[in-house]
């Protein structure tokens, strides 16, 4: 049986609240004429928000034993949906249209957060694979399975959103652009790992083989990120807080944290399911079942 001690949710909540404060609460207050930034620059606010958000999410992901009812995971999903709805409303009805792309640009408020969190989920899966190979701890295998599934889902949604955005801006639904192509390779690579886990019945072989495959497939993640810098790409390069108006990055950050909270909650819930399945596979057969097998 996989035994894990329960942990307090307070540190994770504090980190996520800190991230949300500097991520979009300060920008929202500034939009209405209030300065609650404590004199911290916009770039440093973005760095604090990103670090606190990632560390807070990782705290929950490696503490997925926060009570038998997983109230923390459900709370994160609810908070994520609330942030996402608020950010989407702001992006659709409050933020102005972009100067060159017009109304089409509004899909950015969903597309970019999906990209960030999809790569983050797969990165967490990569970490889980490395830890499992060194420690042979089954809870890391369960987290690996959960993070890859959520990462593949977000990456697939990313491709669909990109196609919707590409049609009115590029004139085609799909182009063999470096960013699009490497993202498609990423989706199919990790779909293959999920298929591998599906067809390998032995728990140890399944865990080891999928961990090794995850480490190999993860090579594509930095290629996806740097593809717009390494090659001539139709896709625009990454922006920064200094190059994006506050009217644009406010809904973008709201949705980014919304997707982050939802992603974290989904991985926690899916990890619990995977862990219970592994416990059943590793458990010794019941005496009655053994007797029936011997009788046969």
Short mmCIF file of C-alpha atoms in Angstrom, two decimals:
data_model
loop_
_atom_site.label_atom_id
_atom_site.label_comp_id
_atom_site.label_asym_id
_atom_site.label_seq_id
_atom_site.Cartn_x
_atom_site.Cartn_y
_atom_site.Cartn_z
CA UNK A 1 0.00 0.00 0.00
CA UNK A 2 1.21 3.51 -0.81
CA UNK A 3 1.31 5.41 2.48
CA UNK A 4 1.56 9.20 2.51
CA UNK A 5 1.21 11.59 5.42
CA UNK A 6 -1.30 14.39 5.22
CA UNK A 7 -0.03 17.95 4.92
CA UNK A 8 -1.51 21.35 5.61
CA UNK A 9 -2.90 23.29 2.66
CA UNK A 10 -1.95 26.64 4.24
CA UNK A 11 1.51 27.04 2.60
CA UNK A 12 0.11 26.29 -0.84
CA UNK A 13 -2.82 28.67 -0.35
CA UNK A 14 -0.48 31.46 0.81
CA UNK A 15 1.77 31.00 -2.22
CA UNK A 16 -1.14 31.01 -4.65
CA UNK A 17 -2.66 34.09 -3.00
CA UNK A 18 0.70 35.85 -3.28
CA UNK A 19 0.85 34.88 -6.94
CA UNK A 20 -2.68 36.10 -7.60
CA UNK A 21 -1.99 39.38 -5.78
CA UNK A 22 1.01 40.32 -7.88
CA UNK A 23 -0.31 38.50 -10.93
CA UNK A 24 -3.52 40.42 -11.50
CA UNK A 25 -4.91 42.00 -8.30
CA UNK A 26 -2.31 44.79 -8.39
CA UNK A 27 -2.93 45.41 -12.09
CA UNK A 28 -6.69 45.44 -11.52
CA UNK A 29 -6.30 47.96 -8.70
CA UNK A 30 -4.03 50.14 -10.85
CA UNK A 31 -6.63 50.09 -13.61
CA UNK A 32 -9.09 51.73 -11.19
CA UNK A 33 -6.57 54.25 -9.85
CA UNK A 34 -5.30 52.41 -6.74
CA UNK A 35 -1.60 51.73 -6.15
CA UNK A 36 -1.09 48.58 -4.08
CA UNK A 37 2.19 47.50 -5.69
CA UNK A 38 4.37 48.56 -2.69
CA UNK A 39 6.73 50.25 -5.15
CA UNK A 40 7.63 46.98 -6.91
CA UNK A 41 8.27 47.27 -10.65
CA UNK A 42 5.98 45.57 -13.18
CA UNK A 43 8.69 43.14 -14.26
CA UNK A 44 9.44 42.09 -10.68
CA UNK A 45 5.72 41.70 -9.98
CA UNK A 46 5.46 39.32 -12.94
CA UNK A 47 8.48 37.34 -11.68
CA UNK A 48 7.07 37.06 -8.15
CA UNK A 49 3.69 36.01 -9.50
CA UNK A 50 5.19 33.36 -11.77
CA UNK A 51 7.52 31.89 -9.13
CA UNK A 52 4.90 31.90 -6.35
CA UNK A 53 2.28 30.41 -8.68
CA UNK A 54 4.52 27.60 -9.88
CA UNK A 55 5.86 26.80 -6.39
CA UNK A 56 2.33 26.87 -4.95
CA UNK A 57 1.03 24.56 -7.67
CA UNK A 58 3.97 22.18 -7.19
CA UNK A 59 3.30 22.15 -3.42
CA UNK A 60 -0.22 20.90 -4.07
CA UNK A 61 0.91 18.46 -6.75
CA UNK A 62 3.46 16.76 -4.47
CA UNK A 63 1.03 16.89 -1.53
CA UNK A 64 -1.90 15.23 -3.26
CA UNK A 65 -2.76 13.49 0.03
CA UNK A 66 -4.46 16.58 1.46
CA UNK A 67 -7.28 14.68 3.13
CA UNK A 68 -9.35 11.73 1.93
CA UNK A 69 -11.98 13.89 0.24
CA UNK A 70 -9.47 15.91 -1.78
CA UNK A 71 -11.25 19.12 -0.85
CA UNK A 72 -8.12 21.05 -1.78
CA UNK A 73 -8.26 19.78 -5.37
CA UNK A 74 -11.93 20.63 -5.71
CA UNK A 75 -11.31 24.06 -4.18
CA UNK A 76 -8.56 24.74 -6.71
CA UNK A 77 -10.85 23.77 -9.59
CA UNK A 78 -13.63 26.07 -8.32
CA UNK A 79 -11.22 28.97 -7.82
CA UNK A 80 -9.73 28.33 -11.25
CA UNK A 81 -13.13 28.41 -12.93
CA UNK A 82 -13.95 31.66 -11.12
CA UNK A 83 -10.67 33.29 -12.23
CA UNK A 84 -11.13 32.00 -15.77
CA UNK A 85 -14.68 33.33 -16.04
CA UNK A 86 -13.64 36.71 -14.64
CA UNK A 87 -10.64 36.95 -16.98
CA UNK A 88 -12.68 35.88 -20.01
CA UNK A 89 -15.39 38.42 -19.22
CA UNK A 90 -12.78 41.17 -18.87
CA UNK A 91 -11.04 40.10 -22.07
CA UNK A 92 -14.25 39.94 -24.10
CA UNK A 93 -16.17 42.97 -22.85
CA UNK A 94 -13.74 45.36 -21.09
CA UNK A 95 -10.34 45.13 -22.81
CA UNK A 96 -10.14 47.09 -26.08
CA UNK A 97 -9.51 45.34 -29.43
CA UNK A 98 -5.91 45.10 -30.57
CA UNK A 99 -4.81 47.75 -33.09
CA UNK A 100 -3.88 45.43 -35.97
CA UNK A 101 -5.79 42.16 -35.38
CA UNK A 102 -8.94 43.69 -33.95
CA UNK A 103 -11.45 41.38 -32.27
CA UNK A 104 -9.58 38.22 -33.36
CA UNK A 105 -6.83 38.98 -30.86
CA UNK A 106 -9.18 38.20 -27.96
CA UNK A 107 -8.54 34.47 -28.35
CA UNK A 108 -5.09 35.24 -26.92
CA UNK A 109 -6.65 35.35 -23.45
CA UNK A 110 -7.34 31.62 -23.73
CA UNK A 111 -4.62 30.51 -26.13
CA UNK A 112 -1.58 31.80 -24.24
CA UNK A 113 -2.63 30.53 -20.77
CA UNK A 114 -3.32 27.13 -22.31
CA UNK A 115 0.19 27.08 -23.79
CA UNK A 116 1.89 28.11 -20.56
CA UNK A 117 0.10 25.56 -18.42
CA UNK A 118 0.27 22.77 -20.97
CA UNK A 119 4.07 22.99 -21.02
CA UNK A 120 4.08 23.32 -17.23
CA UNK A 121 2.04 20.12 -16.82
CA UNK A 122 4.36 18.20 -19.13
CA UNK A 123 7.38 19.62 -17.31
CA UNK A 124 5.97 18.33 -14.04
CA UNK A 125 5.53 14.94 -15.71
CA UNK A 126 9.20 15.04 -16.72
CA UNK A 127 10.19 15.73 -13.09
CA UNK A 128 7.96 12.86 -11.91
CA UNK A 129 9.61 10.51 -14.40
CA UNK A 130 13.10 11.42 -13.17
CA UNK A 131 12.13 11.07 -9.50
CA UNK A 132 10.50 7.68 -10.08
CA UNK A 133 13.56 6.28 -11.83
CA UNK A 134 15.74 7.32 -8.87
CA UNK A 135 13.37 6.48 -6.00
CA UNK A 136 11.01 3.80 -7.43
CA UNK A 137 8.20 5.46 -5.47
CA UNK A 138 4.81 4.58 -6.92
CA UNK A 139 3.17 7.87 -6.05
CA UNK A 140 5.49 9.57 -8.55
CA UNK A 141 4.36 7.15 -11.23
CA UNK A 142 0.75 8.08 -10.47
CA UNK A 143 1.63 11.77 -10.70
CA UNK A 144 3.44 11.11 -13.98
CA UNK A 145 0.35 9.56 -15.52
CA UNK A 146 -1.91 12.36 -14.29
CA UNK A 147 0.33 15.22 -15.43
CA UNK A 148 0.87 13.73 -18.89
CA UNK A 149 -2.86 13.25 -19.42
CA UNK A 150 -3.64 16.84 -18.42
CA UNK A 151 -0.66 18.12 -20.42
CA UNK A 152 -1.79 16.29 -23.56
CA UNK A 153 -5.33 17.65 -23.13
CA UNK A 154 -4.07 21.23 -22.82
CA UNK A 155 -1.66 20.79 -25.74
CA UNK A 156 -4.46 19.45 -27.94
CA UNK A 157 -6.66 22.42 -26.99
CA UNK A 158 -3.68 24.64 -27.77
CA UNK A 159 -3.49 23.28 -31.33
CA UNK A 160 -7.24 23.78 -31.83
CA UNK A 161 -7.11 27.35 -30.53
CA UNK A 162 -4.09 28.06 -32.73
CA UNK A 163 -5.97 26.85 -35.79
CA UNK A 164 -8.93 29.09 -34.96
CA UNK A 165 -6.57 32.06 -34.58
CA UNK A 166 -4.54 31.18 -37.70
CA UNK A 167 -7.48 31.15 -40.13
CA UNK A 168 -8.34 34.88 -39.95
CA UNK A 169 -4.72 36.05 -39.45
CA UNK A 170 -2.72 33.73 -41.72
CA UNK A 171 -5.53 32.71 -44.06
CA UNK A 172 -5.17 28.96 -43.38
CA UNK A 173 -6.23 26.61 -40.59
CA UNK A 174 -2.82 24.95 -40.47
CA UNK A 175 0.69 25.69 -41.65
CA UNK A 176 3.84 23.62 -41.21
CA UNK A 177 5.28 26.44 -39.18
CA UNK A 178 8.08 25.49 -36.70
CA UNK A 179 5.95 26.34 -33.65
CA UNK A 180 2.89 24.48 -34.92
CA UNK A 181 4.84 21.47 -36.13
CA UNK A 182 6.84 21.01 -32.94
CA UNK A 183 3.66 21.36 -30.87
CA UNK A 184 1.94 18.68 -32.96
CA UNK A 185 4.96 16.40 -32.47
CA UNK A 186 4.68 17.02 -28.73
CA UNK A 187 1.02 15.99 -28.66
CA UNK A 188 1.59 12.76 -30.60
CA UNK A 189 4.73 11.87 -28.62
CA UNK A 190 2.95 12.05 -25.28
CA UNK A 191 -0.17 10.40 -26.69
CA UNK A 192 2.15 7.52 -27.56
CA UNK A 193 3.34 7.39 -23.94
CA UNK A 194 -0.27 7.21 -22.72
CA UNK A 195 -0.90 4.41 -25.21
CA UNK A 196 2.19 2.62 -23.89
CA UNK A 197 0.84 2.82 -20.35
CA UNK A 198 -2.48 1.49 -21.56
CA UNK A 199 -1.09 -1.65 -23.20
CA UNK A 200 1.65 -2.65 -20.72
CA UNK A 201 0.04 -4.65 -17.92
CA UNK A 202 3.04 -5.16 -15.62
CA UNK A 203 3.12 -2.12 -13.26
CA UNK A 204 6.91 -1.98 -12.93
CA UNK A 205 7.61 -2.25 -16.65
CA UNK A 206 4.86 0.26 -17.40
CA UNK A 207 6.29 2.76 -14.93
CA UNK A 208 9.91 2.39 -16.02
CA UNK A 209 9.24 2.36 -19.75
CA UNK A 210 6.90 5.35 -19.62
CA UNK A 211 9.35 7.28 -17.42
CA UNK A 212 12.18 6.73 -19.89
CA UNK A 213 9.89 7.61 -22.81
CA UNK A 214 8.79 10.80 -21.02
CA UNK A 215 12.39 11.93 -20.54
CA UNK A 216 13.11 11.32 -24.23
CA UNK A 217 9.93 13.03 -25.43
CA UNK A 218 10.55 16.03 -23.19
CA UNK A 219 13.40 17.05 -25.49
CA UNK A 220 10.69 18.56 -27.70
CA UNK A 221 9.49 21.00 -25.00
CA UNK A 222 12.42 23.47 -25.21
CA UNK A 223 12.29 23.10 -28.99
CA UNK A 224 8.64 24.20 -28.93
CA UNK A 225 9.49 27.20 -26.76
CA UNK A 226 12.53 28.39 -28.72
CA UNK A 227 11.25 27.47 -32.20
CA UNK A 228 10.14 31.04 -32.95
CA UNK A 229 13.65 32.29 -32.15
CA UNK A 230 15.65 29.55 -33.84
CA UNK A 231 13.76 29.44 -37.15
CA UNK A 232 11.89 31.80 -39.44
CA UNK A 233 8.37 31.46 -38.09
CA UNK A 234 4.96 32.96 -38.81
CA UNK A 235 4.24 32.73 -35.09
CA UNK A 236 5.12 35.84 -33.11
CA UNK A 237 7.83 35.74 -30.46
CA UNK A 238 7.11 35.81 -26.73
CA UNK A 239 6.05 39.14 -25.27
CA UNK A 240 7.03 40.65 -21.91
CA UNK A 241 5.21 42.84 -19.35
CA UNK A 242 7.06 45.86 -20.76
CA UNK A 243 5.73 45.24 -24.29
CA UNK A 244 2.08 44.49 -23.43
CA UNK A 245 -0.47 47.09 -22.31
CA UNK A 246 -2.03 46.53 -18.86
CA UNK A 247 -5.44 46.38 -20.54
CA UNK A 248 -4.24 43.26 -22.33
CA UNK A 249 -2.15 41.46 -19.72
CA UNK A 250 -4.76 41.84 -16.97
CA UNK A 251 -7.27 39.34 -18.48
CA UNK A 252 -4.32 37.30 -19.74
CA UNK A 253 -2.99 36.84 -16.20
CA UNK A 254 -6.43 36.18 -14.75
CA UNK A 255 -6.96 33.36 -17.20
CA UNK A 256 -3.40 32.09 -16.74
CA UNK A 257 -3.96 31.64 -13.01
CA UNK A 258 -7.42 30.23 -13.66
CA UNK A 259 -6.01 27.54 -15.95
CA UNK A 260 -3.15 26.94 -13.49
CA UNK A 261 -5.57 26.29 -10.62
CA UNK A 262 -7.78 24.03 -12.78
CA UNK A 263 -4.74 22.14 -14.08
CA UNK A 264 -3.41 21.58 -10.57
CA UNK A 265 -6.76 20.35 -9.27
CA UNK A 266 -7.23 18.00 -12.23
CA UNK A 267 -3.76 16.49 -11.81
CA UNK A 268 -4.39 15.95 -8.09
CA UNK A 269 -7.71 14.21 -8.76
CA UNK A 270 -6.35 12.11 -11.63
CA UNK A 271 -3.28 11.18 -9.57
CA UNK A 272 -5.53 9.81 -6.83
CA UNK A 273 -7.29 7.59 -9.36
CA UNK A 274 -3.99 6.32 -10.78
CA UNK A 275 -2.60 5.67 -7.31
CA UNK A 276 -5.62 3.62 -6.26
CA UNK A 277 -5.32 1.52 -9.43
CA UNK A 278 -1.64 0.82 -8.72
CA UNK A 279 -2.49 -0.17 -5.15
CA UNK A 280 -4.98 -2.71 -6.49
CA UNK A 281 -2.45 -4.08 -8.98
CA UNK A 282 0.27 -4.45 -6.34
CA UNK A 283 -2.00 -5.87 -3.64
CA UNK A 284 -1.65 -9.64 -3.00
CA UNK A 285 -4.61 -11.73 -4.21
CA UNK A 286 -7.32 -12.54 -1.70
CA UNK A 287 -7.14 -16.04 -0.14
CA UNK A 288 -10.47 -17.07 -1.65
CA UNK A 289 -9.28 -16.05 -5.12
CA UNK A 290 -6.08 -18.08 -4.67
CA UNK A 291 -8.07 -21.16 -3.65
CA UNK A 292 -10.32 -20.86 -6.70
CA UNK A 293 -7.29 -20.55 -9.00
CA UNK A 294 -5.69 -23.66 -7.47
CA UNK A 295 -8.95 -25.57 -7.83
CA UNK A 296 -9.10 -24.70 -11.50
#
